[in-house]
CSV table of C-alpha atoms in Angstrom, one decimal:
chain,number,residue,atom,x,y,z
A,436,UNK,CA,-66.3,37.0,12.8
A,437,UNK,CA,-63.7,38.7,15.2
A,438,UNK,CA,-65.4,35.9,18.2
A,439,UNK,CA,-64.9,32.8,15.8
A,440,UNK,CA,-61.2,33.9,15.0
A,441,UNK,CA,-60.7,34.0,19.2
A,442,UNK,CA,-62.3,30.7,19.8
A,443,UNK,CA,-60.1,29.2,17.0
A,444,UNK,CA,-57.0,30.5,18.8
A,445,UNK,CA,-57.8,29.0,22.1
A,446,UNK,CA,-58.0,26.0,20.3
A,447,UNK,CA,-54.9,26.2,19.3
A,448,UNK,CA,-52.9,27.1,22.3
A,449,UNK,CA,-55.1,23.7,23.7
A,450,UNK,CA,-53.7,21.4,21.6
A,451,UNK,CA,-50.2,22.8,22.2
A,452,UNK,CA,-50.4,22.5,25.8
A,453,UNK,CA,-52.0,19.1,25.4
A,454,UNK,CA,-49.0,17.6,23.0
A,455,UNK,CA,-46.3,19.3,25.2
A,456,UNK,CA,-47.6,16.9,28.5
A,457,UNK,CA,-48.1,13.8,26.2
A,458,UNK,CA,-44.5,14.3,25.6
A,459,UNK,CA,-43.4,15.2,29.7
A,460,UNK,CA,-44.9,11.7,30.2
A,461,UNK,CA,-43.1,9.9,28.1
A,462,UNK,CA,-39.8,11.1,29.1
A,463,UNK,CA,-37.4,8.2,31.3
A,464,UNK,CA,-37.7,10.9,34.2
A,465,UNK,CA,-41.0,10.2,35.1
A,466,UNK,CA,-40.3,6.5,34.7
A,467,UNK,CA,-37.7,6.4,37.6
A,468,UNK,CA,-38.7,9.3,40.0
A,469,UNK,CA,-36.5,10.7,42.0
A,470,UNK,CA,-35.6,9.1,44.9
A,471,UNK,CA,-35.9,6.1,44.0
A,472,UNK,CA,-32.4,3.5,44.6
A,473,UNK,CA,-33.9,0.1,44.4
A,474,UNK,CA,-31.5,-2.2,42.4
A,475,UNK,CA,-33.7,-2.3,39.2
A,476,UNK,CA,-33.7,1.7,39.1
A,477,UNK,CA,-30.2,1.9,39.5
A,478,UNK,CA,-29.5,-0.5,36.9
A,479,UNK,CA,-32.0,1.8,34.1
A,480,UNK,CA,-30.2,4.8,35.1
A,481,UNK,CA,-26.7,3.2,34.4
A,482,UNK,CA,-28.1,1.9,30.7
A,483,UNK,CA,-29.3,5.5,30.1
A,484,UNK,CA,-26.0,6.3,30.6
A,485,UNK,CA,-24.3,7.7,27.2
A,486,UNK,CA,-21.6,5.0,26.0
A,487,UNK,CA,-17.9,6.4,26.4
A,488,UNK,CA,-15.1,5.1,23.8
A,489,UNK,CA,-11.6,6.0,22.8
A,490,UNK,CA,-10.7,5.3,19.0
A,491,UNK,CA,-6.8,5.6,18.1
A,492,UNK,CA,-5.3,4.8,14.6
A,493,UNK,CA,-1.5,3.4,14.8
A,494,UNK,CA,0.7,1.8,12.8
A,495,UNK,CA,3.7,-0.7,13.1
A,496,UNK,CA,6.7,-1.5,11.3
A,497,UNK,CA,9.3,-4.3,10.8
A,498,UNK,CA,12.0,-5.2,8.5
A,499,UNK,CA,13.7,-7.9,7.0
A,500,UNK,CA,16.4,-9.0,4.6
A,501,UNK,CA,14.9,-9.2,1.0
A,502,UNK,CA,14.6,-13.0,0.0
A,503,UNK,CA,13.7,-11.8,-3.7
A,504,UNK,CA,15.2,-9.0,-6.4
A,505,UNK,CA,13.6,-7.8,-9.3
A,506,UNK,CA,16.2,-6.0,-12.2
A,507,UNK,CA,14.5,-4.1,-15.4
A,508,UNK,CA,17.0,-4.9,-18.2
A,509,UNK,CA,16.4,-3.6,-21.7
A,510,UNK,CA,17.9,-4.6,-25.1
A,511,UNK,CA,18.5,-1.5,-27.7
A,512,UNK,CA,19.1,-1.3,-31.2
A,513,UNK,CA,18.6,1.2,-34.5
A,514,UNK,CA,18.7,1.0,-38.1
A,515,UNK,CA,17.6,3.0,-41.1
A,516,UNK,CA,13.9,1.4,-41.1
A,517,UNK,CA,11.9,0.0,-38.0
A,518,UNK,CA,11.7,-3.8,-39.4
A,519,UNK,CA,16.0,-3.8,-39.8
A,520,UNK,CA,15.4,-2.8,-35.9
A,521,UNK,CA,12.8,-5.1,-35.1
A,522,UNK,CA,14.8,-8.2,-36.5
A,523,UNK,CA,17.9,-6.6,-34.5
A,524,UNK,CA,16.3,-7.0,-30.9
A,525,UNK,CA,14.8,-10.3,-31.6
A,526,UNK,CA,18.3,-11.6,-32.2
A,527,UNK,CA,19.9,-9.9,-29.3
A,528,UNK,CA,16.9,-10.6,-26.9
A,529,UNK,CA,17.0,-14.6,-28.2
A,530,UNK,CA,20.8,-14.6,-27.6
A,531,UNK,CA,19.9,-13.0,-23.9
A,532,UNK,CA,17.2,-15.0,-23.0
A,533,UNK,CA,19.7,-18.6,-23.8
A,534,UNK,CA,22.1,-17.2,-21.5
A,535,UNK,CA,20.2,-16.7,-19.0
A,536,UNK,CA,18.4,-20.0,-18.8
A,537,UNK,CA,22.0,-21.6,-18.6
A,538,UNK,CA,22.5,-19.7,-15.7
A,539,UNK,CA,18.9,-21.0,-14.2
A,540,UNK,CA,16.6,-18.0,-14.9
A,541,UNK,CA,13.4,-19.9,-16.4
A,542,UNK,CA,11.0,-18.0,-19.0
A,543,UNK,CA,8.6,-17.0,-16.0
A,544,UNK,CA,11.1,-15.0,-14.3
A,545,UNK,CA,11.2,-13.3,-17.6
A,546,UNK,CA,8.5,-10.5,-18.0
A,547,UNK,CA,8.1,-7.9,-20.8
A,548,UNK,CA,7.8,-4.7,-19.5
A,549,UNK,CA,8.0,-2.3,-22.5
A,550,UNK,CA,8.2,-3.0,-26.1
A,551,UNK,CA,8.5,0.2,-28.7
A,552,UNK,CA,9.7,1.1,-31.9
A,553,UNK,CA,10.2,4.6,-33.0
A,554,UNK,CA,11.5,7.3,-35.3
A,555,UNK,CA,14.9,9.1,-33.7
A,556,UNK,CA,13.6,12.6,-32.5
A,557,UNK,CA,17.6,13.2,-33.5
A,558,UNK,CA,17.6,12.7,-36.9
A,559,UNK,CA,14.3,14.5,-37.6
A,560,UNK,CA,15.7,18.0,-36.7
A,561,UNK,CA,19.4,16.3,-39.1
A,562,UNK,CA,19.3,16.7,-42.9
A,563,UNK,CA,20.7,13.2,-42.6
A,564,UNK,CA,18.6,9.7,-43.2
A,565,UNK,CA,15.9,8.9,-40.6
A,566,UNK,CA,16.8,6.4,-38.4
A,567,UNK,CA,14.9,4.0,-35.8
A,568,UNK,CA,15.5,3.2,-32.2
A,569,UNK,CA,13.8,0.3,-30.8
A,570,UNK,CA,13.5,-0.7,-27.3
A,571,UNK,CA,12.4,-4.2,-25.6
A,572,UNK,CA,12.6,-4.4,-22.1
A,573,UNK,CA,12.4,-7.1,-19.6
A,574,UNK,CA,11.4,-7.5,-15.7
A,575,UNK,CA,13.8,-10.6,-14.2
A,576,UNK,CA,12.7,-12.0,-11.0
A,577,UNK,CA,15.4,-13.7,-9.0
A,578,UNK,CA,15.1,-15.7,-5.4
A,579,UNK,CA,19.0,-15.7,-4.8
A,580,UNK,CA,19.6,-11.9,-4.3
A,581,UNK,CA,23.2,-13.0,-4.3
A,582,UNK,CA,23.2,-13.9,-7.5
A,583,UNK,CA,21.8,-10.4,-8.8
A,584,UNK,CA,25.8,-9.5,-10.0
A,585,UNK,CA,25.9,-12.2,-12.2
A,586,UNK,CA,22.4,-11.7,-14.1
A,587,UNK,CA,23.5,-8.6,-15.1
A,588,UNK,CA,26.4,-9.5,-16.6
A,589,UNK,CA,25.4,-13.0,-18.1
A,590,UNK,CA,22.8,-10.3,-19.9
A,591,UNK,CA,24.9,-7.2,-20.4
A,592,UNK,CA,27.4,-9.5,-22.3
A,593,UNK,CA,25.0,-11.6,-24.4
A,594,UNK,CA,22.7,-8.9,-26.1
A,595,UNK,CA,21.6,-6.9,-23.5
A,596,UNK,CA,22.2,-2.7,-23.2
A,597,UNK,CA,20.6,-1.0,-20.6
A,598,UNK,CA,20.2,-2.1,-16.5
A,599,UNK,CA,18.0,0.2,-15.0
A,600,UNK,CA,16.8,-0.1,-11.5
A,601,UNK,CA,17.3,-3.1,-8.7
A,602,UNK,CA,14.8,-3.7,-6.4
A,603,UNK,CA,15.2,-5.6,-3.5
A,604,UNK,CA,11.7,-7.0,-1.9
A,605,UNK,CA,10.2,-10.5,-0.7
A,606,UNK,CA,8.9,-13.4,-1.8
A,607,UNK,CA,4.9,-14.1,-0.6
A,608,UNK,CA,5.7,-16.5,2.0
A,609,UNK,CA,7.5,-13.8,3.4
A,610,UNK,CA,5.7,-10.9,3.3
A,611,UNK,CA,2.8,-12.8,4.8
A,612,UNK,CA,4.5,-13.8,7.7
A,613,UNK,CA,5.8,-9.9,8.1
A,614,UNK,CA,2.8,-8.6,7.6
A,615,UNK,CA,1.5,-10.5,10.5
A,616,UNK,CA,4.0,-9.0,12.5
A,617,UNK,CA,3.6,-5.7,11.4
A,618,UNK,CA,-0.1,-5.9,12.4
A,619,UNK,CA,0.4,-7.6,15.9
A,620,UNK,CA,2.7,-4.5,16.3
A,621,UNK,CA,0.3,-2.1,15.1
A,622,UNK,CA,-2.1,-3.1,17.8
A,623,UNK,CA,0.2,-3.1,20.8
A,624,UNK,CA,1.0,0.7,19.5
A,625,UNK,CA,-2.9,1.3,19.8
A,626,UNK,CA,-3.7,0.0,22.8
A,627,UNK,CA,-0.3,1.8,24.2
A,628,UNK,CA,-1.8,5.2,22.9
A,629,UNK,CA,-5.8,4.3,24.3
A,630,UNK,CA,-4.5,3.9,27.6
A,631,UNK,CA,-2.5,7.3,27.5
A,632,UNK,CA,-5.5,8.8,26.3
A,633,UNK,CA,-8.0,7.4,28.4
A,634,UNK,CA,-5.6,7.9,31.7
A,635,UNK,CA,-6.3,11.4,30.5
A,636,UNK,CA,-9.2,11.5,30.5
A,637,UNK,CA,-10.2,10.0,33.6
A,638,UNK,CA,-11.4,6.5,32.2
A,639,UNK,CA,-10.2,2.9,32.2
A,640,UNK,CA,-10.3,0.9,28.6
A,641,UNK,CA,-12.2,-2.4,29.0
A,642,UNK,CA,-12.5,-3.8,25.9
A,643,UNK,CA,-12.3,-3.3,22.2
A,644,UNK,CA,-15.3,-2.8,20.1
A,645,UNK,CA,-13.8,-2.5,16.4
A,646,UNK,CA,-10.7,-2.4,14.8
A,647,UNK,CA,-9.7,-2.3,11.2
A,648,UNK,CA,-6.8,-2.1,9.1
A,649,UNK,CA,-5.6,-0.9,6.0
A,650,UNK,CA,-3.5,-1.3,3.4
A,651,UNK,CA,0.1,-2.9,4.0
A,652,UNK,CA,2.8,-1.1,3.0
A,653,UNK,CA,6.0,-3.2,1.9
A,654,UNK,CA,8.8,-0.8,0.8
A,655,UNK,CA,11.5,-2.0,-1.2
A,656,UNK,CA,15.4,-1.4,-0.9
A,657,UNK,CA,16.7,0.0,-4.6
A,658,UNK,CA,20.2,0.0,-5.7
A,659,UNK,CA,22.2,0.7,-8.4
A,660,UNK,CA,24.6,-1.6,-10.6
A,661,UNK,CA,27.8,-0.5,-10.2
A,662,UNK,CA,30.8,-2.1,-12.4
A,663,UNK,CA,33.7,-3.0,-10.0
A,664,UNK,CA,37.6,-1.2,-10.5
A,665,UNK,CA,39.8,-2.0,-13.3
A,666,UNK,CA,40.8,-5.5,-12.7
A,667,UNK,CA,38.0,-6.7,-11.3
A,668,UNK,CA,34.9,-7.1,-13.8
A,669,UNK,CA,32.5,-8.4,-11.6
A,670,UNK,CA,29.6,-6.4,-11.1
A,671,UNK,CA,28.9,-5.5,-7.5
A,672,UNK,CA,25.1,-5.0,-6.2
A,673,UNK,CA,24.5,-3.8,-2.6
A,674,UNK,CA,21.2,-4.6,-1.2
A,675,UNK,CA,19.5,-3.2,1.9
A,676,UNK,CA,16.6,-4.2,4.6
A,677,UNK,CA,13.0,-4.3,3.5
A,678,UNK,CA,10.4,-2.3,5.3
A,679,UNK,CA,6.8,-3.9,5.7
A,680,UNK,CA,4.2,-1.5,7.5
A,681,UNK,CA,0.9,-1.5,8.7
A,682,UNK,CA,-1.7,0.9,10.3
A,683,UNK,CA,-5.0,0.0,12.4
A,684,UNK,CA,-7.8,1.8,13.4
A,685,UNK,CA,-9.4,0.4,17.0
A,686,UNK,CA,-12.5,1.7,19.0
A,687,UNK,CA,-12.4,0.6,22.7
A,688,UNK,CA,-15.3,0.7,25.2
A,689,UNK,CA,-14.4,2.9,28.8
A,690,UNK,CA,-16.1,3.3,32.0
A,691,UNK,CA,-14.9,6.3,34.5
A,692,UNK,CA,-11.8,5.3,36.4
């Protein structure tokens, strides 16, 4: 029993011997000895070469005067039930709405953003009469950003109660053509910050084998309304640049300088 048990181990050590030469063979050393420089070994050693890259991520930036603003203006009203209030902003919003298209603002410039009728939190904790607030607010797109001033007036004084934010931004064409630019800049940044990197490193950049990009950023200017001095009732709206920004993500191949 003891002399089969033996036997069986030599086999084993065998077979592990055996399987560790298959695998010496077939290794690319034995295919190009050493010693060997004619051109076709010198070209397998350079392809068994590992492949050396530099990846960066960068972004660029331009900006722009906005060519388009966008103004949230709300109508208000209350009464002692909700439908006394509902049949309040539909009068004031109706009165709104025919001022502004005599001014040139077309229905879709006009967008509804929020719509709400609800019981006054104040008069719940009153022992007086419940009362109703109801809110309908609009989103105005305009293409003149000069003309933002006299929006809000034409609607403050024809049924409308609360401005809220101005945003400044740009129209499609626009941001297109920016984004283009932002892009083209974005990639000048990365192959800047490859060739510092590969300098570095002791390598030359020869090419580029990906690159990617993200999401565009375009960040709006916002202002606030702000009613001129006594005397003057024109409503004065300073705008401000607009930011469009993109980042890229590019692989380049390398060789050693």
């Amino acid at each position: 029993m003891t002399r089969k048990r033996l036997l069986a181990t030599l086999a084993v050590v065998a077979m592990l011997v055996t399987a560790g030469c298959a695998g010496t063979i077939g290794s690319s050393n034995d295919a190009s000895p050493e010693g060997d420089t004619s051109p076709a070994a010198s070209a397998q050693q350079q392809q068994q070469q590992p492949a050396k890259s530099v990846s960066v991520s960068a972004s660029g930036e331009v900006t722009a005067d906005p060519d388009r603003a966008v103004l949230d203006i709300g109508v208000e009203a209350s009464a002692g039930d909700a439908e006394t209030v509902r049949q309040r902003l539909s009068e004031n919003v109706s009165e709104m709405r025919a001022a502004l298209e005599e001014i040139g603002i077309t229905d879709d410039q006009i967008e509804t953003s929020r719509y709400i009728i609800r019981e006054d939190h104040e008069s719940r904790r009153s022992e007086g009469p419940t009362r109703y607030i109801g809110t309908h607010s609009f989103q105005i797109e305009i293409n003149d950003t000069d003309a933002v001033g006299t929006v809000i007036e034409t609607a403050v004084n024809n049924g409308g109660t609360n401005v809220g934010q101005v945003s400044f931004t740009l129209s499609e064409e626009t941001r297109d053509e920016l984004r283009e630019e932002a892009l083209s800049n974005a990639m000048d940044n990365a192959r800047s910050d490859a060739e510092v990197l590969a300098e570095n490193a002791d390598l030359t950049i020869t090419g580029v084998t990906s690159a990617s990009t993200g999401h565009v950023d375009v960040r709006p200017y916002y202002a606030e309304a702000q009613t001129a001095a006594s005397g003057d009732a024109s409503t004065s709206i300073e705008s401000g640049p607009v930011s469009v920004s993109a980042q890229v993500q590019v692989t380049y191949n390398a060789t050693d300088a």
